[in-house]
GROMACS .gro file of C-alpha atoms in nm:
model
  244
    1MET     CA    1   1.168   5.461   9.688
    2SER     CA    2   1.236   5.136   9.503
    3GLY     CA    3   0.933   4.976   9.670
    4SER     CA    4   0.711   5.267   9.567
    5ARG     CA    5   0.820   5.241   9.204
    6ASP     CA    6   0.749   4.863   9.202
    7ASP     CA    7   0.401   4.916   9.347
    8SER     CA    8   0.332   5.187   9.092
    9GLY     CA    9   0.444   4.961   8.803
   10GLN     CA   10   0.217   4.677   8.920
   11GLN     CA   11  -0.077   4.918   8.948
   12ASP     CA   12  -0.015   5.044   8.594
   13ALA     CA   13  -0.003   4.687   8.462
   14GLN     CA   14  -0.330   4.607   8.632
   15ASN     CA   15  -0.494   4.919   8.492
   16ALA     CA   16  -0.366   4.836   8.145
   17VAL     CA   17  -0.570   4.512   8.141
   18GLN     CA   18  -0.941   4.586   8.154
   19ASP     CA   19  -1.275   4.504   7.988
   20GLY     CA   20  -1.248   4.123   7.994
   21GLY     CA   21  -0.869   4.099   7.968
   22GLN     CA   22  -0.834   4.342   7.674
   23PRO     CA   23  -0.509   4.542   7.711
   24LYS     CA   24  -0.559   4.917   7.740
   25GLY     CA   25  -0.522   5.081   7.404
   26GLN     CA   26  -0.604   4.753   7.218
   27PRO     CA   27  -0.912   4.788   6.991
   28GLN     CA   28  -1.216   4.618   7.139
   29GLY     CA   29  -1.299   4.277   6.988
   30GLN     CA   30  -0.942   4.222   6.865
   31PRO     CA   31  -0.735   3.938   7.016
   32ALA     CA   32  -0.420   4.036   7.203
   33ALA     CA   33  -0.082   3.962   7.053
   34GLY     CA   34  -0.018   3.587   7.064
   35GLN     CA   35  -0.383   3.509   7.147
   36ALA     CA   36  -0.582   3.279   6.912
   37PRO     CA   37  -0.893   3.436   6.752
   38PRO     CA   38  -1.227   3.303   6.882
   39ALA     CA   39  -1.377   3.009   6.691
   40THR     CA   40  -1.664   3.096   6.457
   41GLN     CA   41  -1.977   2.881   6.436
   42GLU     CA   42  -2.048   2.754   6.084
   43SER     CA   43  -2.404   2.800   5.960
   44VAL     CA   44  -2.617   2.535   5.791
   45THR     CA   45  -2.545   2.703   5.457
   46ASP     CA   46  -2.173   2.669   5.520
   47LYS     CA   47  -2.221   2.301   5.603
   48LEU     CA   48  -2.414   2.246   5.280
   49LYS     CA   49  -2.120   2.388   5.088
   50ASP     CA   50  -1.885   2.140   5.248
   51PRO     CA   51  -1.738   1.925   4.965
   52LEU     CA   52  -1.779   1.611   5.176
   53VAL     CA   53  -2.148   1.679   5.232
   54GLN     CA   54  -2.201   1.748   4.862
   55GLU     CA   55  -2.018   1.432   4.755
   56PHE     CA   56  -2.211   1.223   5.007
   57THR     CA   57  -2.541   1.371   4.884
   58LYS     CA   58  -2.450   1.295   4.523
   59GLY     CA   59  -2.357   0.937   4.605
   60ILE     CA   60  -2.664   0.858   4.815
   61GLY     CA   61  -2.890   1.041   4.568
   62ALA     CA   62  -2.749   0.833   4.284
   63LEU     CA   63  -2.817   0.509   4.476
   64TYR     CA   64  -3.175   0.617   4.545
   65ALA     CA   65  -3.227   0.714   4.181
   66ILE     CA   66  -3.080   0.388   4.053
   67THR     CA   67  -3.316   0.191   4.274
   68GLY     CA   68  -3.621   0.388   4.161
   69ILE     CA   69  -3.528   0.373   3.793
   70GLY     CA   70  -3.456   0.002   3.824
   71LEU     CA   71  -3.803  -0.071   3.961
   72GLY     CA   72  -3.957   0.152   3.694
   73LEU     CA   73  -3.766  -0.032   3.421
   74LEU     CA   74  -3.892  -0.360   3.564
   75VAL     CA   75  -4.246  -0.252   3.477
   76VAL     CA   76  -4.130  -0.144   3.130
   77VAL     CA   77  -3.971  -0.485   3.070
   78PHE     CA   78  -4.284  -0.661   3.196
   79GLY     CA   79  -4.475  -0.462   2.935
   80PHE     CA   80  -4.289  -0.664   2.670
   81VAL     CA   81  -4.234  -1.004   2.828
   82GLY     CA   82  -4.420  -1.006   3.159
   83LYS     CA   83  -4.669  -1.282   3.233
   84PRO     CA   84  -4.868  -1.344   3.551
   85VAL     CA   85  -4.711  -1.614   3.765
   86LEU     CA   86  -5.009  -1.687   3.989
   87ILE     CA   87  -5.343  -1.743   3.816
   88ARG     CA   88  -5.663  -1.882   3.964
   89GLY     CA   89  -5.784  -2.212   3.827
   90THR     CA   90  -6.061  -2.088   3.599
   91GLN     CA   91  -5.846  -1.806   3.466
   92ALA     CA   92  -5.561  -2.047   3.398
   93ASP     CA   93  -5.797  -2.274   3.204
   94THR     CA   94  -5.926  -1.982   3.001
   95ALA     CA   95  -5.576  -1.850   2.924
   96ALA     CA   96  -5.464  -2.198   2.815
   97GLU     CA   97  -5.759  -2.242   2.580
   98VAL     CA   98  -5.785  -1.885   2.448
   99PRO     CA   99  -5.450  -1.711   2.373
  100GLU     CA  100  -5.620  -1.371   2.353
  101TYR     CA  101  -5.726  -1.411   2.714
  102GLY     CA  102  -5.364  -1.478   2.806
  103THR     CA  103  -5.268  -1.149   2.640
  104TYR     CA  104  -5.537  -0.975   2.843
  105MET     CA  105  -5.403  -1.131   3.164
  106ALA     CA  106  -5.050  -1.019   3.077
  107ALA     CA  107  -5.170  -0.660   3.030
  108GLU     CA  108  -5.348  -0.674   3.364
  109PHE     CA  109  -5.029  -0.807   3.523
  110VAL     CA  110  -4.832  -0.506   3.396
  111ASN     CA  111  -5.099  -0.271   3.533
  112GLN     CA  112  -5.092  -0.433   3.874
  113THR     CA  113  -4.712  -0.435   3.887
  114GLY     CA  114  -4.693  -0.068   3.787
  115GLN     CA  115  -4.943   0.034   4.053
  116ILE     CA  116  -4.755  -0.164   4.318
  117VAL     CA  117  -4.425   0.000   4.224
  118VAL     CA  118  -4.577   0.349   4.240
  119MET     CA  119  -4.715   0.275   4.587
  120ILE     CA  120  -4.406   0.100   4.724
  121LEU     CA  121  -4.144   0.356   4.618
  122PRO     CA  122  -4.225   0.610   4.895
  123LEU     CA  123  -4.221   0.331   5.153
  124LEU     CA  124  -3.886   0.209   5.023
  125ALA     CA  125  -3.740   0.561   5.030
  126VAL     CA  126  -3.845   0.612   5.392
  127ALA     CA  127  -3.714   0.269   5.494
  128ALA     CA  128  -3.377   0.341   5.331
  129ALA     CA  129  -3.339   0.662   5.534
  130LEU     CA  130  -3.255   0.471   5.851
  131PRO     CA  131  -2.940   0.297   5.720
  132VAL     CA  132  -2.839   0.619   5.540
  133GLY     CA  133  -2.851   0.809   5.868
  134LEU     CA  134  -2.651   0.541   6.047
  135TYR     CA  135  -2.396   0.528   5.768
  136ALA     CA  136  -2.350   0.906   5.772
  137ALA     CA  137  -2.302   0.911   6.148
  138ARG     CA  138  -2.062   0.619   6.152
  139SER     CA  139  -1.856   0.662   5.837
  140LEU     CA  140  -1.820   1.037   5.788
  141ASN     CA  141  -1.521   1.178   5.975
  142VAL     CA  142  -1.691   1.509   6.052
  143ASP     CA  143  -1.850   1.683   6.349
  144ASP     CA  144  -2.197   1.588   6.465
  145LYS     CA  145  -2.381   1.877   6.300
  146THR     CA  146  -2.223   1.805   5.962
  147SER     CA  147  -2.314   1.436   5.983
  148TYR     CA  148  -2.676   1.523   6.062
  149ILE     CA  149  -2.698   1.763   5.768
  150ALA     CA  150  -2.536   1.512   5.533
  151ALA     CA  151  -2.781   1.241   5.640
  152GLY     CA  152  -3.088   1.463   5.608
  153VAL     CA  153  -3.003   1.634   5.279
  154SER     CA  154  -2.895   1.312   5.106
  155SER     CA  155  -3.213   1.133   5.214
  156LEU     CA  156  -3.430   1.424   5.100
  157VAL     CA  157  -3.265   1.451   4.759
  158GLY     CA  158  -3.249   1.075   4.712
  159SER     CA  159  -3.613   1.022   4.800
  160VAL     CA  160  -3.729   1.284   4.551
  161LEU     CA  161  -3.520   1.127   4.275
  162MET     CA  162  -3.638   0.776   4.356
  163VAL     CA  163  -4.009   0.855   4.373
  164VAL     CA  164  -4.015   1.085   4.070
  165ALA     CA  165  -3.795   0.882   3.835
  166GLY     CA  166  -3.919   0.537   3.930
  167GLY     CA  167  -4.279   0.642   3.980
  168TYR     CA  168  -4.301   0.814   3.643
  169LEU     CA  169  -4.153   0.515   3.458
  170ALA     CA  170  -4.384   0.269   3.632
  171ALA     CA  171  -4.697   0.484   3.605
  172SER     CA  172  -4.640   0.550   3.235
  173GLN     CA  173  -4.681   0.178   3.167
  174VAL     CA  174  -5.022   0.154   3.332
  175SER     CA  175  -5.304   0.178   3.077
  176ASN     CA  176  -5.658   0.061   3.017
  177VAL     CA  177  -5.699  -0.290   2.880
  178GLN     CA  178  -6.010  -0.230   2.672
  179ASP     CA  179  -5.858  -0.354   2.347
  180GLU     CA  180  -5.716  -0.667   2.508
  181ALA     CA  181  -6.042  -0.738   2.689
  182GLU     CA  182  -6.252  -0.696   2.374
  183ALA     CA  183  -6.020  -0.923   2.178
  184ALA     CA  184  -6.035  -1.184   2.454
  185ASN     CA  185  -6.415  -1.179   2.479
  186LYS     CA  186  -6.449  -1.198   2.101
  187ALA     CA  187  -6.226  -1.506   2.097
  188LEU     CA  188  -6.423  -1.656   2.385
  189ALA     CA  189  -6.748  -1.607   2.193
  190GLU     CA  190  -6.607  -1.819   1.912
  191VAL     CA  191  -6.529  -2.109   2.143
  192GLU     CA  192  -6.809  -2.363   2.136
  193ASP     CA  193  -6.769  -2.484   2.493
  194THR     CA  194  -6.744  -2.166   2.704
  195GLU     CA  195  -6.874  -2.324   3.025
  196GLY     CA  196  -6.638  -2.237   3.311
  197LEU     CA  197  -6.433  -1.992   3.107
  198THR     CA  198  -6.381  -1.652   3.270
  199GLN     CA  199  -6.486  -1.344   3.077
  200ALA     CA  200  -6.242  -1.055   3.044
  201THR     CA  201  -6.347  -0.731   3.212
  202SER     CA  202  -6.328  -0.426   2.987
  203PHE     CA  203  -6.187  -0.109   3.143
  204THR     CA  204  -6.250   0.203   2.940
  205GLU     CA  205  -6.092   0.457   3.178
  206GLU     CA  206  -5.763   0.608   3.069
  207TYR     CA  207  -5.478   0.629   3.320
  208THR     CA  208  -5.284   0.954   3.335
  209VAL     CA  209  -4.965   1.042   3.522
  210GLU     CA  210  -5.022   1.348   3.742
  211ALA     CA  211  -4.668   1.490   3.733
  212VAL     CA  212  -4.733   1.775   3.979
  213ASP     CA  213  -4.885   1.543   4.238
  214LEU     CA  214  -4.599   1.300   4.185
  215VAL     CA  215  -4.345   1.574   4.266
  216ILE     CA  216  -4.545   1.690   4.569
  217ASN     CA  217  -4.563   1.335   4.701
  218SER     CA  218  -4.191   1.291   4.643
  219VAL     CA  219  -4.107   1.604   4.843
  220GLY     CA  220  -4.332   1.491   5.128
  221THR     CA  221  -4.162   1.154   5.123
  222GLY     CA  222  -3.822   1.326   5.123
  223VAL     CA  223  -3.907   1.537   5.428
  224VAL     CA  224  -4.012   1.230   5.627
  225ALA     CA  225  -3.703   1.041   5.511
  226ALA     CA  226  -3.478   1.333   5.610
  227ILE     CA  227  -3.627   1.342   5.960
  228ILE     CA  228  -3.569   0.970   6.002
  229ALA     CA  229  -3.211   0.993   5.872
  230VAL     CA  230  -3.122   1.284   6.102
  231ALA     CA  231  -3.279   1.107   6.400
  232ALA     CA  232  -3.084   0.790   6.320
  233ALA     CA  233  -2.756   0.983   6.291
  234TYR     CA  234  -2.826   1.166   6.616
  235ALA     CA  235  -2.910   0.843   6.798
  236TYR     CA  236  -2.588   0.683   6.679
  237ARG     CA  237  -2.361   0.975   6.763
  238ASN     CA  238  -2.515   1.033   7.108
  239TYR     CA  239  -2.621   0.689   7.231
  240LEU     CA  240  -2.467   0.410   7.026
  241VAL     CA  241  -2.115   0.521   6.940
  242GLY     CA  242  -1.986   0.452   7.289
  243SER     CA  243  -2.144   0.108   7.316
  244LEU     CA  244  -2.030  -0.039   6.983
   0.00000   0.00000   0.00000
């Protein structure tokens, strides 16, 4: 009789545990007493709300913006004191003999510098995405997914700030040089010996800053930069971390 009761108790215990280990009478989907609840997978939105990701994005975005604004301010400063450093022989002779021509050359120098800055900012933003991605993967003490999101979002935000802020400052300094060219040519006409002196070219077109296109270009740059940053972080976490 004792053996029968033992067998019956074991059978009841086995029947009590069913449906994937859930004790009989326990609500489905609820962990048993003493059992840890299943881990939940955080979404991308949850990762974006992570204080570490937000602080990293702010810091990298600020560095991008500072770089862009700095290059834009360089063009602004050149508008007051900038002079061309490299001048062809005939132009140098003309600028030395006719001060008005030197003023014209300085205005042209500002225009060229501003155009170069506008063109180089997207390239600089994309190039900076690689070290940002590596830094996020190496320095942030977070899981892989969080490091990828931090790298991508910070590069996207930073690129937009750099291209918009720096590009607008630089582009706003680019203008036509009609007045400077006319003044230079008038002064040249008053010089008796004008042989070999270079005439100033008069540009009558006005330059305008297309703000909408600037923002669109900045977003496109940011998307490319984000892809590069995420790829760099992924490469580091999956291929480089064990070899360094």
